[in-house]
C-alpha cells in the first residue's frame, strides 16, 4: 500500500518541479524507445524502495497522509493550517503549493473510496463457512456509506480549489474509473471469462480507465494549478499515464517473478502476463492449457502459473513495463534537473527493476 499512496502523491511532486525549460528537452518525445530497450538506472537512484519513498516524502514535507495520521493530527500542522487560512485572498505564492498538496490528497481520497467500494461482498457467492449473512450485509452497507463519505469529501475539496478546469479533469477521471471497474466486473461475471480473448490493446484501454486516468489527470491538474501552459500539462499527463501503466504491469507480474509463490496462490486471468501469453499462444492452445490445469472443476493456479512462465508472456510483460517506464522518463525531460524530478525518476526505476 505504501507504493500506491506514494504514487497518488505524484501531483504534489510535480508541483515541486518548477517552471519547465524547453532547452532541457534533449530529444523529440516522438522518438519512442523500442520495447525491451531499457535506459537503465541512473547512478543517483537509491538502491532500495524504502529509500525512494523516504526521499520523495521529504520533498512534499511530510509522509503520505494515510501512512502517518499522527502527522496530520499534530498541533504543529494545525497551527500551519491556521496560518495558511489567513493567506486566502492575498495571492501569496504559498497558496499555489497548498492547492497542489490538497489536490494530491483529493486524489488519494477518490482512490481510497474506490478501494472501499471494491470491498463490497457478492452475497450470492457466500457459503455458510464465510460467516453469518447479516454480518456480511452490514459490512456491505458500511462499505458503501464509507466510500460515499470519502467521495463527498473529495468533491468538497475540489470545490474549494476554485478551478473549473481542475474540477472537470478530476470529474472525468472519476467517470473513467467507474467505467473501467464496470468493464472489469462485467467481464469477471461472465461464465466464460476464463477463456475471454480481450487482447493487449483492449487490456491497455481498460487498464488506463481503471488505473491510469486518475493519476494522469491529477498530474495534469497539478500543472493547471501552477498555471503552466497546455504543453507542460500534457507532459505531466503523459508521465502520470505511463507511470500508472508501468506500476500496474509490475503488480501483475509479482505472482510470476516472486521466489515464494505461496504468497500468490491465485492471479487474475486478465493480467498483463496472461493476456500476452494468450496472444503469443493463440486462443485454441490457451483454452487447451486452461482445461489441462483444471482438476475436479477447479483451476490449479500453481500448474497454470508454471505453464505461463514457460512461455513468452512474462518476459513480454517486463518489456512492456519498461517501455512505459521509458515513456514516463521522456515526459520528465521537459523539466529542469531538480530534487523533485529525481524523485519522480526514482519512482520509475523502482517499478521497472526486476533483477
PDB file of C-alpha atoms in Angstrom, residues 56-345:
ATOM      1  CA  UNK A  56      10.275  11.570  -2.145  1.00  0.00           C
ATOM      2  CA  UNK A  57       8.360  12.204   1.076  1.00  0.00           C
ATOM      3  CA  UNK A  58      10.928  14.770   2.180  1.00  0.00           C
ATOM      4  CA  UNK A  59      10.200  16.880  -0.895  1.00  0.00           C
ATOM      5  CA  UNK A  60       6.491  17.262  -0.139  1.00  0.00           C
ATOM      6  CA  UNK A  61       7.246  17.926   3.513  1.00  0.00           C
ATOM      7  CA  UNK A  62       5.505  15.051   5.273  1.00  0.00           C
ATOM      8  CA  UNK A  63       4.758  11.349   4.803  1.00  0.00           C
ATOM      9  CA  UNK A  64       1.808  10.214   2.713  1.00  0.00           C
ATOM     10  CA  UNK A  65      -1.334  11.069   4.613  1.00  0.00           C
ATOM     11  CA  UNK A  66      -2.725   7.618   5.308  1.00  0.00           C
ATOM     12  CA  UNK A  67       0.665   6.349   6.452  1.00  0.00           C
ATOM     13  CA  UNK A  68       1.045   8.809   9.337  1.00  0.00           C
ATOM     14  CA  UNK A  69      -2.183  10.014  10.896  1.00  0.00           C
ATOM     15  CA  UNK A  70      -0.254  11.411  13.860  1.00  0.00           C
ATOM     16  CA  UNK A  71       1.460  13.814  11.483  1.00  0.00           C
ATOM     17  CA  UNK A  72      -1.850  15.061  10.127  1.00  0.00           C
ATOM     18  CA  UNK A  73      -3.355  15.480  13.584  1.00  0.00           C
ATOM     19  CA  UNK A  74      -0.369  17.129  15.249  1.00  0.00           C
ATOM     20  CA  UNK A  75      -0.695  20.572  16.825  1.00  0.00           C
ATOM     21  CA  UNK A  76       2.158  21.856  14.686  1.00  0.00           C
ATOM     22  CA  UNK A  77       0.366  21.115  11.431  1.00  0.00           C
ATOM     23  CA  UNK A  78      -2.865  22.526  12.821  1.00  0.00           C
ATOM     24  CA  UNK A  79      -1.090  25.825  13.519  1.00  0.00           C
ATOM     25  CA  UNK A  80       0.349  25.849   9.999  1.00  0.00           C
ATOM     26  CA  UNK A  81      -3.114  25.263   8.567  1.00  0.00           C
ATOM     27  CA  UNK A  82      -4.476  28.204  10.555  1.00  0.00           C
ATOM     28  CA  UNK A  83      -1.744  30.482   9.196  1.00  0.00           C
ATOM     29  CA  UNK A  84      -2.397  29.333   5.620  1.00  0.00           C
ATOM     30  CA  UNK A  85      -6.081  30.167   6.004  1.00  0.00           C
ATOM     31  CA  UNK A  86      -5.121  33.761   6.809  1.00  0.00           C
ATOM     32  CA  UNK A  87      -3.407  33.982   3.400  1.00  0.00           C
ATOM     33  CA  UNK A  88      -6.579  33.179   1.462  1.00  0.00           C
ATOM     34  CA  UNK A  89      -7.315  36.024  -0.939  1.00  0.00           C
ATOM     35  CA  UNK A  90      -3.836  37.548  -0.632  1.00  0.00           C
ATOM     36  CA  UNK A  91      -2.332  35.915  -3.769  1.00  0.00           C
ATOM     37  CA  UNK A  92       0.556  34.651  -1.640  1.00  0.00           C
ATOM     38  CA  UNK A  93       2.746  32.166  -3.603  1.00  0.00           C
ATOM     39  CA  UNK A  94       2.453  29.628  -0.776  1.00  0.00           C
ATOM     40  CA  UNK A  95      -1.207  29.172  -1.646  1.00  0.00           C
ATOM     41  CA  UNK A  96      -0.334  27.713  -5.036  1.00  0.00           C
ATOM     42  CA  UNK A  97       1.674  24.929  -3.421  1.00  0.00           C
ATOM     43  CA  UNK A  98      -1.049  24.338  -0.769  1.00  0.00           C
ATOM     44  CA  UNK A  99      -3.602  23.894  -3.604  1.00  0.00           C
ATOM     45  CA  UNK A 100      -1.330  21.226  -5.242  1.00  0.00           C
ATOM     46  CA  UNK A 101      -0.934  19.326  -1.945  1.00  0.00           C
ATOM     47  CA  UNK A 102      -4.672  19.447  -1.456  1.00  0.00           C
ATOM     48  CA  UNK A 103      -5.104  18.034  -4.962  1.00  0.00           C
ATOM     49  CA  UNK A 104      -2.823  15.109  -4.104  1.00  0.00           C
ATOM     50  CA  UNK A 105      -4.898  14.379  -1.007  1.00  0.00           C
ATOM     51  CA  UNK A 106      -8.128  14.612  -3.040  1.00  0.00           C
ATOM     52  CA  UNK A 107      -6.664  12.052  -5.450  1.00  0.00           C
ATOM     53  CA  UNK A 108      -5.949   9.774  -2.503  1.00  0.00           C
ATOM     54  CA  UNK A 109      -9.498  10.200  -1.213  1.00  0.00           C
ATOM     55  CA  UNK A 110     -11.004   9.230  -4.573  1.00  0.00           C
ATOM     56  CA  UNK A 111      -8.758   6.190  -4.894  1.00  0.00           C
ATOM     57  CA  UNK A 112      -9.397   5.070  -1.312  1.00  0.00           C
ATOM     58  CA  UNK A 113     -13.149   5.464  -1.824  1.00  0.00           C
ATOM     59  CA  UNK A 114     -12.871   3.154  -4.819  1.00  0.00           C
ATOM     60  CA  UNK A 115     -10.964   0.570  -2.778  1.00  0.00           C
ATOM     61  CA  UNK A 116     -13.604   0.705  -0.046  1.00  0.00           C
ATOM     62  CA  UNK A 117     -16.380   0.234  -2.596  1.00  0.00           C
ATOM     63  CA  UNK A 118     -14.493  -2.686  -4.109  1.00  0.00           C
ATOM     64  CA  UNK A 119     -14.618  -4.351  -0.703  1.00  0.00           C
ATOM     65  CA  UNK A 120     -18.345  -4.995  -1.128  1.00  0.00           C
ATOM     66  CA  UNK A 121     -19.060  -8.730  -0.964  1.00  0.00           C
ATOM     67  CA  UNK A 122     -21.203 -10.549  -3.511  1.00  0.00           C
ATOM     68  CA  UNK A 123     -23.759 -12.141  -1.188  1.00  0.00           C
ATOM     69  CA  UNK A 124     -24.826 -14.641  -3.855  1.00  0.00           C
ATOM     70  CA  UNK A 125     -21.370 -16.249  -3.743  1.00  0.00           C
ATOM     71  CA  UNK A 126     -21.254 -16.632   0.045  1.00  0.00           C
ATOM     72  CA  UNK A 127     -21.079 -20.026   1.711  1.00  0.00           C
ATOM     73  CA  UNK A 128     -22.106 -20.930   5.231  1.00  0.00           C
ATOM     74  CA  UNK A 129     -18.447 -21.160   6.236  1.00  0.00           C
ATOM     75  CA  UNK A 130     -17.922 -17.491   5.365  1.00  0.00           C
ATOM     76  CA  UNK A 131     -19.964 -16.305   8.345  1.00  0.00           C
ATOM     77  CA  UNK A 132     -23.459 -15.025   9.156  1.00  0.00           C
ATOM     78  CA  UNK A 133     -25.272 -13.371   6.252  1.00  0.00           C
ATOM     79  CA  UNK A 134     -26.402 -10.459   8.439  1.00  0.00           C
ATOM     80  CA  UNK A 135     -22.794  -9.547   9.226  1.00  0.00           C
ATOM     81  CA  UNK A 136     -21.918  -9.500   5.536  1.00  0.00           C
ATOM     82  CA  UNK A 137     -24.945  -7.376   4.710  1.00  0.00           C
ATOM     83  CA  UNK A 138     -23.996  -4.905   7.436  1.00  0.00           C
ATOM     84  CA  UNK A 139     -20.409  -4.815   6.175  1.00  0.00           C
ATOM     85  CA  UNK A 140     -21.619  -4.020   2.664  1.00  0.00           C
ATOM     86  CA  UNK A 141     -23.728  -1.122   3.947  1.00  0.00           C
ATOM     87  CA  UNK A 142     -20.774   0.287   5.884  1.00  0.00           C
ATOM     88  CA  UNK A 143     -18.505  -0.039   2.837  1.00  0.00           C
ATOM     89  CA  UNK A 144     -20.990   1.834   0.644  1.00  0.00           C
ATOM     90  CA  UNK A 145     -21.522   4.620   3.178  1.00  0.00           C
ATOM     91  CA  UNK A 146     -17.798   4.954   3.938  1.00  0.00           C
ATOM     92  CA  UNK A 147     -16.856   5.137   0.275  1.00  0.00           C
ATOM     93  CA  UNK A 148     -19.578   7.684  -0.410  1.00  0.00           C
ATOM     94  CA  UNK A 149     -18.380   9.766   2.555  1.00  0.00           C
ATOM     95  CA  UNK A 150     -14.828   9.846   1.162  1.00  0.00           C
ATOM     96  CA  UNK A 151     -16.099  10.807  -2.295  1.00  0.00           C
ATOM     97  CA  UNK A 152     -18.215  13.591  -0.802  1.00  0.00           C
ATOM     98  CA  UNK A 153     -15.155  14.976   0.988  1.00  0.00           C
ATOM     99  CA  UNK A 154     -13.151  14.774  -2.230  1.00  0.00           C
ATOM    100  CA  UNK A 155     -15.849  16.711  -4.104  1.00  0.00           C
ATOM    101  CA  UNK A 156     -15.917  19.327  -1.370  1.00  0.00           C
ATOM    102  CA  UNK A 157     -12.150  19.686  -1.553  1.00  0.00           C
ATOM    103  CA  UNK A 158     -12.301  20.072  -5.330  1.00  0.00           C
ATOM    104  CA  UNK A 159     -14.833  22.891  -4.995  1.00  0.00           C
ATOM    105  CA  UNK A 160     -12.559  24.689  -2.541  1.00  0.00           C
ATOM    106  CA  UNK A 161      -9.754  24.711  -5.136  1.00  0.00           C
ATOM    107  CA  UNK A 162     -11.936  27.128  -7.161  1.00  0.00           C
ATOM    108  CA  UNK A 163     -10.573  25.998 -10.510  1.00  0.00           C
ATOM    109  CA  UNK A 164     -13.143  24.889 -13.076  1.00  0.00           C
ATOM    110  CA  UNK A 165     -10.680  23.000 -15.275  1.00  0.00           C
ATOM    111  CA  UNK A 166      -9.299  21.045 -12.328  1.00  0.00           C
ATOM    112  CA  UNK A 167     -12.823  20.080 -11.283  1.00  0.00           C
ATOM    113  CA  UNK A 168     -13.541  18.992 -14.858  1.00  0.00           C
ATOM    114  CA  UNK A 169     -10.356  16.905 -15.040  1.00  0.00           C
ATOM    115  CA  UNK A 170     -10.978  15.080 -11.763  1.00  0.00           C
ATOM    116  CA  UNK A 171     -14.658  14.565 -12.563  1.00  0.00           C
ATOM    117  CA  UNK A 172     -13.741  12.962 -15.897  1.00  0.00           C
ATOM    118  CA  UNK A 173     -11.124  10.826 -14.119  1.00  0.00           C
ATOM    119  CA  UNK A 174     -13.772   9.589 -11.717  1.00  0.00           C
ATOM    120  CA  UNK A 175     -16.032   8.762 -14.652  1.00  0.00           C
ATOM    121  CA  UNK A 176     -13.163   6.832 -16.277  1.00  0.00           C
ATOM    122  CA  UNK A 177     -12.590   4.930 -13.034  1.00  0.00           C
ATOM    123  CA  UNK A 178     -16.198   3.837 -12.766  1.00  0.00           C
ATOM    124  CA  UNK A 179     -16.290   2.829 -16.430  1.00  0.00           C
ATOM    125  CA  UNK A 180     -13.079   0.823 -16.123  1.00  0.00           C
ATOM    126  CA  UNK A 181     -14.181  -1.014 -12.990  1.00  0.00           C
ATOM    127  CA  UNK A 182     -17.561  -1.719 -14.583  1.00  0.00           C
ATOM    128  CA  UNK A 183     -15.838  -3.368 -17.547  1.00  0.00           C
ATOM    129  CA  UNK A 184     -13.654  -5.429 -15.214  1.00  0.00           C
ATOM    130  CA  UNK A 185     -16.570  -6.607 -13.104  1.00  0.00           C
ATOM    131  CA  UNK A 186     -18.824  -7.363 -16.054  1.00  0.00           C
ATOM    132  CA  UNK A 187     -16.073  -9.429 -17.683  1.00  0.00           C
ATOM    133  CA  UNK A 188     -15.439 -11.393 -14.482  1.00  0.00           C
ATOM    134  CA  UNK A 189     -19.162 -12.075 -14.096  1.00  0.00           C
ATOM    135  CA  UNK A 190     -19.328 -13.923 -17.422  1.00  0.00           C
ATOM    136  CA  UNK A 191     -19.290 -17.685 -17.266  1.00  0.00           C
ATOM    137  CA  UNK A 192     -16.637 -17.886 -19.997  1.00  0.00           C
ATOM    138  CA  UNK A 193     -14.420 -15.057 -18.760  1.00  0.00           C
ATOM    139  CA  UNK A 194     -11.569 -17.529 -18.258  1.00  0.00           C
ATOM    140  CA  UNK A 195     -11.327 -18.053 -21.982  1.00  0.00           C
ATOM    141  CA  UNK A 196     -12.137 -14.469 -22.986  1.00  0.00           C
ATOM    142  CA  UNK A 197      -9.685 -13.184 -25.574  1.00  0.00           C
ATOM    143  CA  UNK A 198      -9.501  -9.463 -24.753  1.00  0.00           C
ATOM    144  CA  UNK A 199      -6.161  -8.786 -26.485  1.00  0.00           C
ATOM    145  CA  UNK A 200      -3.395  -6.489 -25.242  1.00  0.00           C
ATOM    146  CA  UNK A 201      -4.836  -3.386 -26.944  1.00  0.00           C
ATOM    147  CA  UNK A 202      -8.160  -3.834 -25.136  1.00  0.00           C
ATOM    148  CA  UNK A 203      -6.261  -4.561 -21.927  1.00  0.00           C
ATOM    149  CA  UNK A 204      -4.398  -1.261 -22.262  1.00  0.00           C
ATOM    150  CA  UNK A 205      -7.617   0.683 -22.801  1.00  0.00           C
ATOM    151  CA  UNK A 206      -9.335  -0.866 -19.794  1.00  0.00           C
ATOM    152  CA  UNK A 207      -6.246  -0.533 -17.588  1.00  0.00           C
ATOM    153  CA  UNK A 208      -5.906   3.146 -18.399  1.00  0.00           C
ATOM    154  CA  UNK A 209      -9.531   3.739 -17.416  1.00  0.00           C
ATOM    155  CA  UNK A 210      -9.391   1.803 -14.155  1.00  0.00           C
ATOM    156  CA  UNK A 211      -5.785   2.514 -13.073  1.00  0.00           C
ATOM    157  CA  UNK A 212      -4.204   5.287 -15.155  1.00  0.00           C
ATOM    158  CA  UNK A 213      -6.776   8.013 -15.738  1.00  0.00           C
ATOM    159  CA  UNK A 214      -6.953   9.268 -12.145  1.00  0.00           C
ATOM    160  CA  UNK A 215      -3.189   9.606 -11.780  1.00  0.00           C
ATOM    161  CA  UNK A 216      -2.651  11.069 -15.264  1.00  0.00           C
ATOM    162  CA  UNK A 217      -5.373  13.698 -14.937  1.00  0.00           C
ATOM    163  CA  UNK A 218      -4.336  14.563 -11.386  1.00  0.00           C
ATOM    164  CA  UNK A 219      -0.798  15.249 -12.604  1.00  0.00           C
ATOM    165  CA  UNK A 220      -2.205  17.407 -15.391  1.00  0.00           C
ATOM    166  CA  UNK A 221      -4.384  19.247 -12.884  1.00  0.00           C
ATOM    167  CA  UNK A 222      -1.310  19.981 -10.744  1.00  0.00           C
ATOM    168  CA  UNK A 223       0.245  21.816 -13.691  1.00  0.00           C
ATOM    169  CA  UNK A 224      -3.007  23.677 -14.275  1.00  0.00           C
ATOM    170  CA  UNK A 225      -2.960  24.882 -10.666  1.00  0.00           C
ATOM    171  CA  UNK A 226       0.609  26.081 -11.220  1.00  0.00           C
ATOM    172  CA  UNK A 227      -0.637  27.985 -14.303  1.00  0.00           C
ATOM    173  CA  UNK A 228       1.551  26.140 -16.793  1.00  0.00           C
ATOM    174  CA  UNK A 229       0.570  26.012 -20.458  1.00  0.00           C
ATOM    175  CA  UNK A 230      -1.144  23.161 -22.295  1.00  0.00           C
ATOM    176  CA  UNK A 231       2.124  21.589 -23.497  1.00  0.00           C
ATOM    177  CA  UNK A 232       3.501  21.302 -19.970  1.00  0.00           C
ATOM    178  CA  UNK A 233       0.187  19.945 -18.740  1.00  0.00           C
ATOM    179  CA  UNK A 234       0.344  17.280 -21.427  1.00  0.00           C
ATOM    180  CA  UNK A 235       3.831  16.234 -20.315  1.00  0.00           C
ATOM    181  CA  UNK A 236       2.538  15.833 -16.759  1.00  0.00           C
ATOM    182  CA  UNK A 237      -0.408  13.823 -18.093  1.00  0.00           C
ATOM    183  CA  UNK A 238       1.926  11.559 -20.060  1.00  0.00           C
ATOM    184  CA  UNK A 239       4.120  10.977 -17.021  1.00  0.00           C
ATOM    185  CA  UNK A 240       1.153  10.055 -14.839  1.00  0.00           C
ATOM    186  CA  UNK A 241      -0.354   7.821 -17.506  1.00  0.00           C
ATOM    187  CA  UNK A 242       2.784   5.820 -18.272  1.00  0.00           C
ATOM    188  CA  UNK A 243       3.825   5.686 -14.616  1.00  0.00           C
ATOM    189  CA  UNK A 244       0.433   4.188 -13.713  1.00  0.00           C
ATOM    190  CA  UNK A 245       0.598   1.681 -16.568  1.00  0.00           C
ATOM    191  CA  UNK A 246       4.105   0.631 -15.562  1.00  0.00           C
ATOM    192  CA  UNK A 247       3.028   0.216 -11.941  1.00  0.00           C
ATOM    193  CA  UNK A 248       0.017  -1.903 -12.908  1.00  0.00           C
ATOM    194  CA  UNK A 249       2.124  -4.230 -15.059  1.00  0.00           C
ATOM    195  CA  UNK A 250       4.658  -4.521 -12.237  1.00  0.00           C
ATOM    196  CA  UNK A 251       1.829  -5.519  -9.904  1.00  0.00           C
ATOM    197  CA  UNK A 252       0.511  -8.073 -12.417  1.00  0.00           C
ATOM    198  CA  UNK A 253       3.984  -9.601 -12.710  1.00  0.00           C
ATOM    199  CA  UNK A 254       4.514 -10.243  -9.000  1.00  0.00           C
ATOM    200  CA  UNK A 255       2.885 -13.721  -8.885  1.00  0.00           C
ATOM    201  CA  UNK A 256       5.189 -14.820 -11.726  1.00  0.00           C
ATOM    202  CA  UNK A 257       8.510 -13.391 -10.542  1.00  0.00           C
ATOM    203  CA  UNK A 258       8.379 -13.819  -6.772  1.00  0.00           C
ATOM    204  CA  UNK A 259      10.602 -16.568  -5.440  1.00  0.00           C
ATOM    205  CA  UNK A 260       7.969 -17.605  -2.902  1.00  0.00           C
ATOM    206  CA  UNK A 261       4.791 -18.190  -4.885  1.00  0.00           C
ATOM    207  CA  UNK A 262       2.863 -19.320  -1.796  1.00  0.00           C
ATOM    208  CA  UNK A 263       2.020 -15.673  -1.159  1.00  0.00           C
ATOM    209  CA  UNK A 264       0.230 -15.514  -4.516  1.00  0.00           C
ATOM    210  CA  UNK A 265      -1.992 -18.592  -4.636  1.00  0.00           C
ATOM    211  CA  UNK A 266      -4.110 -17.083  -7.402  1.00  0.00           C
ATOM    212  CA  UNK A 267      -3.696 -14.421 -10.068  1.00  0.00           C
ATOM    213  CA  UNK A 268      -6.076 -12.599 -12.376  1.00  0.00           C
ATOM    214  CA  UNK A 269      -6.531 -14.279 -15.725  1.00  0.00           C
ATOM    215  CA  UNK A 270      -6.811 -10.879 -17.386  1.00  0.00           C
ATOM    216  CA  UNK A 271      -3.484  -9.653 -16.002  1.00  0.00           C
ATOM    217  CA  UNK A 272      -0.797  -8.429 -18.394  1.00  0.00           C
ATOM    218  CA  UNK A 273       1.443 -11.559 -18.463  1.00  0.00           C
ATOM    219  CA  UNK A 274      -1.574 -13.820 -19.020  1.00  0.00           C
ATOM    220  CA  UNK A 275      -3.032 -11.654 -21.797  1.00  0.00           C
ATOM    221  CA  UNK A 276       0.327 -11.516 -23.574  1.00  0.00           C
ATOM    222  CA  UNK A 277       0.839 -15.268 -23.103  1.00  0.00           C
ATOM    223  CA  UNK A 278      -2.557 -15.875 -24.661  1.00  0.00           C
ATOM    224  CA  UNK A 279      -1.744 -13.618 -27.634  1.00  0.00           C
ATOM    225  CA  UNK A 280       1.511 -15.468 -28.362  1.00  0.00           C
ATOM    226  CA  UNK A 281      -0.096 -18.855 -27.889  1.00  0.00           C
ATOM    227  CA  UNK A 282      -3.369 -18.397 -29.757  1.00  0.00           C
ATOM    228  CA  UNK A 283      -6.885 -18.870 -28.443  1.00  0.00           C
ATOM    229  CA  UNK A 284      -7.209 -22.608 -29.133  1.00  0.00           C
ATOM    230  CA  UNK A 285      -3.984 -23.585 -27.358  1.00  0.00           C
ATOM    231  CA  UNK A 286      -4.815 -21.248 -24.465  1.00  0.00           C
ATOM    232  CA  UNK A 287      -8.182 -22.937 -23.917  1.00  0.00           C
ATOM    233  CA  UNK A 288      -6.399 -26.311 -24.051  1.00  0.00           C
ATOM    234  CA  UNK A 289      -3.937 -25.184 -21.351  1.00  0.00           C
ATOM    235  CA  UNK A 290      -6.815 -23.941 -19.213  1.00  0.00           C
ATOM    236  CA  UNK A 291      -8.531 -27.333 -19.448  1.00  0.00           C
ATOM    237  CA  UNK A 292      -5.309 -29.159 -18.635  1.00  0.00           C
ATOM    238  CA  UNK A 293      -4.905 -27.055 -15.493  1.00  0.00           C
ATOM    239  CA  UNK A 294      -8.407 -27.816 -14.258  1.00  0.00           C
ATOM    240  CA  UNK A 295      -8.881 -30.556 -11.691  1.00  0.00           C
ATOM    241  CA  UNK A 296     -12.324 -31.550 -10.433  1.00  0.00           C
ATOM    242  CA  UNK A 297     -13.841 -28.391 -11.851  1.00  0.00           C
ATOM    243  CA  UNK A 298     -11.322 -26.090 -10.119  1.00  0.00           C
ATOM    244  CA  UNK A 299      -8.388 -24.300 -11.695  1.00  0.00           C
ATOM    245  CA  UNK A 300      -4.930 -25.293 -10.485  1.00  0.00           C
ATOM    246  CA  UNK A 301      -3.263 -21.863 -10.451  1.00  0.00           C
ATOM    247  CA  UNK A 302       0.140 -23.251  -9.481  1.00  0.00           C
ATOM    248  CA  UNK A 303       0.198 -25.513 -12.526  1.00  0.00           C
ATOM    249  CA  UNK A 304      -1.090 -22.771 -14.827  1.00  0.00           C
ATOM    250  CA  UNK A 305       1.481 -20.334 -13.454  1.00  0.00           C
ATOM    251  CA  UNK A 306       4.333 -22.629 -14.407  1.00  0.00           C
ATOM    252  CA  UNK A 307       2.838 -23.088 -17.883  1.00  0.00           C
ATOM    253  CA  UNK A 308       2.649 -19.318 -18.384  1.00  0.00           C
ATOM    254  CA  UNK A 309       6.186 -18.793 -17.053  1.00  0.00           C
ATOM    255  CA  UNK A 310       7.456 -21.255 -19.648  1.00  0.00           C
ATOM    256  CA  UNK A 311       6.036 -19.083 -22.444  1.00  0.00           C
ATOM    257  CA  UNK A 312       6.772 -15.542 -23.608  1.00  0.00           C
ATOM    258  CA  UNK A 313       4.100 -13.695 -21.634  1.00  0.00           C
ATOM    259  CA  UNK A 314       6.199 -12.860 -18.570  1.00  0.00           C
ATOM    260  CA  UNK A 315       9.247 -11.555 -20.444  1.00  0.00           C
ATOM    261  CA  UNK A 316       6.990  -9.579 -22.790  1.00  0.00           C
ATOM    262  CA  UNK A 317       5.199  -8.028 -19.804  1.00  0.00           C
ATOM    263  CA  UNK A 318       8.555  -6.974 -18.341  1.00  0.00           C
ATOM    264  CA  UNK A 319       9.453  -5.366 -21.681  1.00  0.00           C
ATOM    265  CA  UNK A 320       6.101  -3.577 -21.753  1.00  0.00           C
ATOM    266  CA  UNK A 321       6.587  -2.336 -18.191  1.00  0.00           C
ATOM    267  CA  UNK A 322       9.974  -0.876 -19.129  1.00  0.00           C
ATOM    268  CA  UNK A 323       8.531   0.631 -22.302  1.00  0.00           C
ATOM    269  CA  UNK A 324       6.010   2.612 -20.270  1.00  0.00           C
ATOM    270  CA  UNK A 325       8.774   3.489 -17.824  1.00  0.00           C
ATOM    271  CA  UNK A 326      10.830   4.931 -20.693  1.00  0.00           C
ATOM    272  CA  UNK A 327       7.844   6.973 -21.837  1.00  0.00           C
ATOM    273  CA  UNK A 328       7.410   8.351 -18.333  1.00  0.00           C
ATOM    274  CA  UNK A 329      11.090   9.340 -18.204  1.00  0.00           C
ATOM    275  CA  UNK A 330      10.804  11.026 -21.605  1.00  0.00           C
ATOM    276  CA  UNK A 331       7.967  13.184 -20.297  1.00  0.00           C
ATOM    277  CA  UNK A 332      10.188  14.336 -17.417  1.00  0.00           C
ATOM    278  CA  UNK A 333      12.877  15.547 -19.841  1.00  0.00           C
ATOM    279  CA  UNK A 334      10.820  18.697 -20.393  1.00  0.00           C
ATOM    280  CA  UNK A 335      11.657  19.821 -16.851  1.00  0.00           C
ATOM    281  CA  UNK A 336      14.990  21.058 -15.480  1.00  0.00           C
ATOM    282  CA  UNK A 337      17.007  18.838 -13.133  1.00  0.00           C
ATOM    283  CA  UNK A 338      15.877  19.131  -9.515  1.00  0.00           C
ATOM    284  CA  UNK A 339      15.263  17.037  -6.410  1.00  0.00           C
ATOM    285  CA  UNK A 340      11.608  16.689  -7.403  1.00  0.00           C
ATOM    286  CA  UNK A 341      12.498  15.421 -10.867  1.00  0.00           C
ATOM    287  CA  UNK A 342      14.999  12.963  -9.374  1.00  0.00           C
ATOM    288  CA  UNK A 343      12.301  11.656  -7.020  1.00  0.00           C
ATOM    289  CA  UNK A 344       9.926  11.149  -9.940  1.00  0.00           C
ATOM    290  CA  UNK A 345      12.644   9.355 -11.929  1.00  0.00           C
TER     291      UNK A 345
END
